[in-house]
Amino acid sequence: MRFLSRRLVMPNDLNYANSLFGGRALEWIDEESAIYAIFQLETNQLVTKHIGEINFESPAMQGDVVEFGLETKQVGRTSITITCLVRNKETKKTICLADDIVFVQVDRETRLPVAHGKTFDELQKRAKLEMQGLL
Ligand SMILES: CCCCCCCCCCCCCCCC(=O)SCCNC(=O)CCNC(=O)[C@H](O)C(C)(C)COP(=O)(O)OP(=O)(O)OC[C@H]1O[C@@H](n2cnc3c(N)ncnc32)[C@H](O)[C@@H]1OP(=O)(O)O
């Protein structure tokens, strides 16, 4: 899993209990995962199809920096399934885990699913090269 992005928890992100609002965390997860999926599949014609179970494990407080770990779990014909882990940058404590986030490539005109032409192995190979700084 690669931690590619960070955000600062600001006053506007808090719930009545002064911790990070769950809805804001979901918004960030959707956005971070979409950006990751766009670069994995090399297309921006993606829609969020499904967000599976999300487990909120510990709160984030105002002033905390949270980081987003992203990983490709599965690659289908038109879809990609992503895991997103949000954790506290400093303590590394897990804030929440979204295990099944599915994006589908759709045709610009018809908005129906279309094949993206990528495979899991291909994406894994590319990720390895990126981690070695070769891409
Ligand atoms: C260079 C930088 C540029 C930056 C510039 C960025 C600008 C560009 C930003 C774009 C960023 C996008 C991020 C926006 C995120 C939203 O906010 S999108 C808005 C919310 N989402 C929607 O409105 C989608 C509404 N849903 C739909 O339109 C239709 O359901 C869909 C997506 C076309 C799919 O239709 P469908 O009949 O379910 O299709 P179907 O063929 O049955 O399934 C398609 C695939 O989904 C899978 N699937 C279907 N149902 C499920 C399910 N329940 N669970 C799991 N998988 C499922 C199927 O297994 C299949 O996968 P494959 O086997 O083909 O890989």
mmCIF file of C-alpha atoms and ligand atoms in Angstrom:
data_model
loop_
_atom_site.group_PDB
_atom_site.id
_atom_site.type_symbol
_atom_site.label_atom_id
_atom_site.label_comp_id
_atom_site.label_asym_id
_atom_site.label_seq_id
_atom_site.Cartn_x
_atom_site.Cartn_y
_atom_site.Cartn_z
ATOM 1 C CA MET A 1 0.000 0.000 0.000
ATOM 2 C CA ARG A 2 1.345 3.419 -0.946
ATOM 3 C CA PHE A 3 0.649 6.563 1.065
ATOM 4 C CA LEU A 4 0.324 9.213 -1.606
ATOM 5 C CA SER A 5 -1.562 12.106 -0.082
ATOM 6 C CA ARG A 6 -2.105 14.042 3.162
ATOM 7 C CA ARG A 7 -4.729 16.419 4.539
ATOM 8 C CA LEU A 8 -4.936 18.675 7.567
ATOM 9 C CA VAL A 9 -8.089 18.369 9.688
ATOM 10 C CA MET A 10 -9.521 21.901 9.832
ATOM 11 C CA PRO A 11 -12.375 23.366 11.967
ATOM 12 C CA ASN A 12 -14.757 23.012 9.012
ATOM 13 C CA ASP A 13 -14.153 19.231 8.933
ATOM 14 C CA LEU A 14 -15.392 18.566 12.479
ATOM 15 C CA ASN A 15 -18.593 17.046 13.855
ATOM 16 C CA TYR A 16 -20.418 18.129 17.023
ATOM 17 C CA ALA A 17 -17.955 16.046 19.077
ATOM 18 C CA ASN A 18 -15.025 17.998 17.629
ATOM 19 C CA SER A 19 -13.585 15.052 15.743
ATOM 20 C CA LEU A 20 -13.377 14.494 11.983
ATOM 21 C CA PHE A 21 -16.901 14.238 10.530
ATOM 22 C CA GLY A 22 -17.524 10.810 8.944
ATOM 23 C CA GLY A 23 -19.091 12.394 5.853
ATOM 24 C CA ARG A 24 -15.980 14.489 5.279
ATOM 25 C CA ALA A 25 -13.798 11.362 5.611
ATOM 26 C CA LEU A 26 -15.996 9.632 2.989
ATOM 27 C CA GLU A 27 -15.707 12.608 0.640
ATOM 28 C CA TRP A 28 -11.911 12.548 0.952
ATOM 29 C CA ILE A 29 -11.796 8.753 0.450
ATOM 30 C CA ASP A 30 -13.925 9.009 -2.722
ATOM 31 C CA GLU A 31 -11.779 11.830 -4.104
ATOM 32 C CA GLU A 32 -8.392 10.284 -3.236
ATOM 33 C CA SER A 33 -9.477 6.889 -4.587
ATOM 34 C CA ALA A 34 -10.832 8.459 -7.794
ATOM 35 C CA ILE A 35 -7.518 10.264 -8.425
ATOM 36 C CA TYR A 36 -5.646 7.013 -7.792
ATOM 37 C CA ALA A 37 -7.994 5.087 -10.151
ATOM 38 C CA ILE A 38 -7.676 7.763 -12.875
ATOM 39 C CA PHE A 39 -3.908 7.337 -12.917
ATOM 40 C CA GLN A 40 -4.049 3.548 -12.655
ATOM 41 C CA LEU A 41 -6.437 3.171 -15.591
ATOM 42 C CA GLU A 42 -5.222 6.271 -17.457
ATOM 43 C CA THR A 43 -8.743 7.570 -18.006
ATOM 44 C CA ASN A 44 -10.875 10.208 -16.330
ATOM 45 C CA GLN A 45 -14.143 8.705 -17.594
ATOM 46 C CA LEU A 46 -14.789 7.016 -14.268
ATOM 47 C CA VAL A 47 -17.750 6.881 -11.938
ATOM 48 C CA THR A 48 -17.922 5.547 -8.413
ATOM 49 C CA LYS A 49 -20.043 2.389 -8.568
ATOM 50 C CA HIS A 50 -19.776 0.974 -5.084
ATOM 51 C CA ILE A 51 -18.267 1.742 -1.710
ATOM 52 C CA GLY A 52 -18.216 -1.333 0.508
ATOM 53 C CA GLU A 53 -17.855 -1.599 4.258
ATOM 54 C CA ILE A 54 -16.136 1.282 5.983
ATOM 55 C CA ASN A 55 -14.838 0.801 9.471
ATOM 56 C CA PHE A 56 -14.154 3.909 11.540
ATOM 57 C CA GLU A 57 -11.567 2.746 14.063
ATOM 58 C CA SER A 58 -10.318 5.873 15.807
ATOM 59 C CA PRO A 59 -11.117 9.585 15.684
ATOM 60 C CA ALA A 60 -9.034 12.293 14.031
ATOM 61 C CA MET A 61 -8.942 15.653 15.780
ATOM 62 C CA GLN A 62 -8.533 19.249 14.629
ATOM 63 C CA GLY A 63 -4.915 19.873 13.651
ATOM 64 C CA ASP A 64 -4.171 16.214 12.905
ATOM 65 C CA VAL A 65 -2.572 15.412 9.587
ATOM 66 C CA VAL A 66 -4.143 12.335 8.013
ATOM 67 C CA GLU A 67 -2.631 10.322 5.183
ATOM 68 C CA PHE A 68 -4.262 8.107 2.577
ATOM 69 C CA GLY A 69 -2.894 4.687 1.638
ATOM 70 C CA LEU A 70 -4.157 3.263 -1.632
ATOM 71 C CA GLU A 71 -3.927 -0.144 -3.197
ATOM 72 C CA THR A 72 -5.469 -1.923 -6.176
ATOM 73 C CA LYS A 73 -7.398 -4.936 -4.963
ATOM 74 C CA GLN A 74 -8.960 -6.187 -8.177
ATOM 75 C CA VAL A 75 -9.122 -5.273 -11.842
ATOM 76 C CA GLY A 76 -12.099 -6.292 -13.959
ATOM 77 C CA ARG A 77 -13.119 -5.629 -17.556
ATOM 78 C CA THR A 78 -14.645 -2.190 -16.962
ATOM 79 C CA SER A 79 -13.932 -1.751 -13.246
ATOM 80 C CA ILE A 80 -11.178 -1.376 -10.689
ATOM 81 C CA THR A 81 -11.547 -2.136 -6.978
ATOM 82 C CA ILE A 82 -9.465 -0.115 -4.552
ATOM 83 C CA THR A 83 -8.643 -0.276 -0.852
ATOM 84 C CA CYS A 84 -8.153 3.009 0.979
ATOM 85 C CA LEU A 85 -6.676 3.255 4.476
ATOM 86 C CA VAL A 86 -6.796 6.580 6.307
ATOM 87 C CA ARG A 87 -4.360 6.922 9.190
ATOM 88 C CA ASN A 88 -2.859 9.547 11.466
ATOM 89 C CA LYS A 89 0.383 10.702 9.843
ATOM 90 C CA GLU A 90 2.202 11.086 13.147
ATOM 91 C CA THR A 91 0.988 8.149 15.235
ATOM 92 C CA LYS A 92 0.186 5.833 12.269
ATOM 93 C CA LYS A 93 -3.032 4.888 14.072
ATOM 94 C CA THR A 94 -5.772 3.771 11.654
ATOM 95 C CA ILE A 95 -8.674 6.213 11.425
ATOM 96 C CA CYS A 96 -10.718 4.244 8.923
ATOM 97 C CA LEU A 97 -10.495 1.579 6.260
ATOM 98 C CA ALA A 98 -12.616 1.367 3.107
ATOM 99 C CA ASP A 99 -11.931 -1.985 1.587
ATOM 100 C CA ASP A 100 -14.051 -2.155 -1.578
ATOM 101 C CA ILE A 101 -14.267 1.006 -3.610
ATOM 102 C CA VAL A 102 -15.320 0.229 -7.179
ATOM 103 C CA PHE A 103 -14.901 2.625 -10.105
ATOM 104 C CA VAL A 104 -16.287 1.843 -13.563
ATOM 105 C CA GLN A 105 -15.126 3.362 -16.824
ATOM 106 C CA VAL A 106 -18.111 4.701 -18.766
ATOM 107 C CA ASP A 107 -18.472 5.876 -22.339
ATOM 108 C CA ARG A 108 -18.513 9.679 -22.594
ATOM 109 C CA GLU A 109 -21.694 9.710 -24.752
ATOM 110 C CA THR A 110 -23.780 6.705 -23.689
ATOM 111 C CA ARG A 111 -22.525 6.607 -20.066
ATOM 112 C CA LEU A 112 -22.518 2.806 -20.313
ATOM 113 C CA PRO A 113 -19.599 0.710 -18.992
ATOM 114 C CA VAL A 114 -16.697 0.230 -21.413
ATOM 115 C CA ALA A 115 -13.599 -1.947 -21.147
ATOM 116 C CA HIS A 116 -10.481 -0.163 -19.872
ATOM 117 C CA GLY A 117 -8.053 -2.741 -21.281
ATOM 118 C CA LYS A 118 -5.847 -2.970 -18.159
ATOM 119 C CA THR A 119 -4.979 -6.088 -16.148
ATOM 120 C CA PHE A 120 -4.091 -6.556 -12.486
ATOM 121 C CA ASP A 121 -0.617 -7.935 -13.384
ATOM 122 C CA GLU A 122 0.127 -4.980 -15.632
ATOM 123 C CA LEU A 123 -0.796 -2.493 -12.893
ATOM 124 C CA GLN A 124 1.233 -4.416 -10.296
ATOM 125 C CA LYS A 125 4.317 -4.380 -12.547
ATOM 126 C CA ARG A 126 3.958 -0.647 -13.112
ATOM 127 C CA ALA A 127 3.517 0.021 -9.372
ATOM 128 C CA LYS A 128 6.739 -1.919 -8.662
ATOM 129 C CA LEU A 129 8.673 0.157 -11.185
ATOM 130 C CA GLU A 130 7.216 3.366 -9.729
ATOM 131 C CA MET A 131 8.278 2.346 -6.222
ATOM 132 C CA GLN A 132 11.807 1.676 -7.500
ATOM 133 C CA GLY A 133 11.795 5.170 -8.995
ATOM 134 C CA LEU A 134 12.114 3.747 -12.494
ATOM 135 C CA LEU A 135 8.954 5.405 -13.836
HETATM 136 C C1 LIG B 1 -5.205 13.794 -15.481
HETATM 137 C C2 LIG B 1 -5.978 14.269 -14.323
HETATM 138 C C3 LIG B 1 -7.336 14.564 -14.703
HETATM 139 C C4 LIG B 1 -8.092 15.055 -13.554
HETATM 140 C C5 LIG B 1 -9.489 15.434 -14.070
HETATM 141 C C6 LIG B 1 -10.440 14.642 -13.337
HETATM 142 C C7 LIG B 1 -11.810 14.900 -13.853
HETATM 143 C C8 LIG B 1 -12.608 13.648 -13.875
HETATM 144 C C9 LIG B 1 -12.974 13.224 -12.545
HETATM 145 C C10 LIG B 1 -13.536 11.847 -12.579
HETATM 146 C C11 LIG B 1 -13.515 11.333 -11.203
HETATM 147 C C12 LIG B 1 -14.498 10.253 -11.021
HETATM 148 C C13 LIG B 1 -14.956 10.285 -9.616
HETATM 149 C C14 LIG B 1 -16.314 10.800 -9.561
HETATM 150 C C15 LIG B 1 -17.026 10.059 -8.551
HETATM 151 C C16 LIG B 1 -18.457 10.255 -8.710
HETATM 152 O O1 LIG B 1 -18.947 11.177 -7.910
HETATM 153 S S1 LIG B 1 -19.403 9.526 -9.756
HETATM 154 C C17 LIG B 1 -21.055 9.846 -9.210
HETATM 155 C C18 LIG B 1 -21.619 8.683 -8.494
HETATM 156 N N1 LIG B 1 -21.741 7.533 -9.347
HETATM 157 C C19 LIG B 1 -22.682 7.434 -10.312
HETATM 158 O O2 LIG B 1 -23.467 8.318 -10.561
HETATM 159 C C20 LIG B 1 -22.718 6.141 -11.070
HETATM 160 C C21 LIG B 1 -24.171 5.727 -11.367
HETATM 161 N N2 LIG B 1 -24.212 4.360 -11.857
HETATM 162 C C22 LIG B 1 -24.208 4.075 -13.178
HETATM 163 O O3 LIG B 1 -24.226 4.941 -14.031
HETATM 164 C C23 LIG B 1 -24.216 2.627 -13.563
HETATM 165 O O4 LIG B 1 -24.493 1.838 -12.430
HETATM 166 C C24 LIG B 1 -22.849 2.179 -14.162
HETATM 167 C C25 LIG B 1 -21.650 2.668 -13.335
HETATM 168 C C26 LIG B 1 -22.740 2.709 -15.580
HETATM 169 C C27 LIG B 1 -22.687 0.650 -14.150
HETATM 170 O O5 LIG B 1 -23.810 0.106 -14.725
HETATM 171 P P1 LIG B 1 -24.134 -1.458 -14.488
HETATM 172 O O6 LIG B 1 -25.368 -1.768 -15.246
HETATM 173 O O7 LIG B 1 -24.056 -1.801 -13.031
HETATM 174 O O8 LIG B 1 -22.913 -2.133 -15.219
HETATM 175 P P2 LIG B 1 -22.435 -3.611 -15.172
HETATM 176 O O9 LIG B 1 -21.994 -3.902 -16.598
HETATM 177 O O10 LIG B 1 -23.422 -4.529 -14.523
HETATM 178 O O11 LIG B 1 -21.162 -3.542 -14.228
HETATM 179 C C28 LIG B 1 -20.049 -2.779 -14.582
HETATM 180 C C29 LIG B 1 -18.917 -3.180 -13.671
HETATM 181 O O12 LIG B 1 -19.246 -2.810 -12.328
HETATM 182 C C30 LIG B 1 -19.167 -3.955 -11.478
HETATM 183 N N3 LIG B 1 -20.237 -3.840 -10.500
HETATM 184 C C31 LIG B 1 -21.544 -3.660 -10.763
HETATM 185 N N4 LIG B 1 -22.232 -3.600 -9.608
HETATM 186 C C32 LIG B 1 -21.337 -3.744 -8.601
HETATM 187 C C33 LIG B 1 -21.429 -3.759 -7.184
HETATM 188 N N5 LIG B 1 -22.588 -3.609 -6.559
HETATM 189 N N6 LIG B 1 -20.311 -3.925 -6.483
HETATM 190 C C34 LIG B 1 -19.115 -4.078 -7.084
HETATM 191 N N7 LIG B 1 -18.959 -4.053 -8.440
HETATM 192 C C35 LIG B 1 -20.054 -3.900 -9.179
HETATM 193 C C36 LIG B 1 -19.369 -5.153 -12.390
HETATM 194 O O13 LIG B 1 -18.789 -6.300 -11.829
HETATM 195 C C37 LIG B 1 -18.660 -4.688 -13.649
HETATM 196 O O14 LIG B 1 -17.245 -4.824 -13.498
HETATM 197 P P3 LIG B 1 -16.322 -5.525 -14.627
HETATM 198 O O15 LIG B 1 -16.474 -6.979 -14.449
HETATM 199 O O16 LIG B 1 -16.772 -5.040 -15.968
HETATM 200 O O17 LIG B 1 -14.941 -5.032 -14.348
#
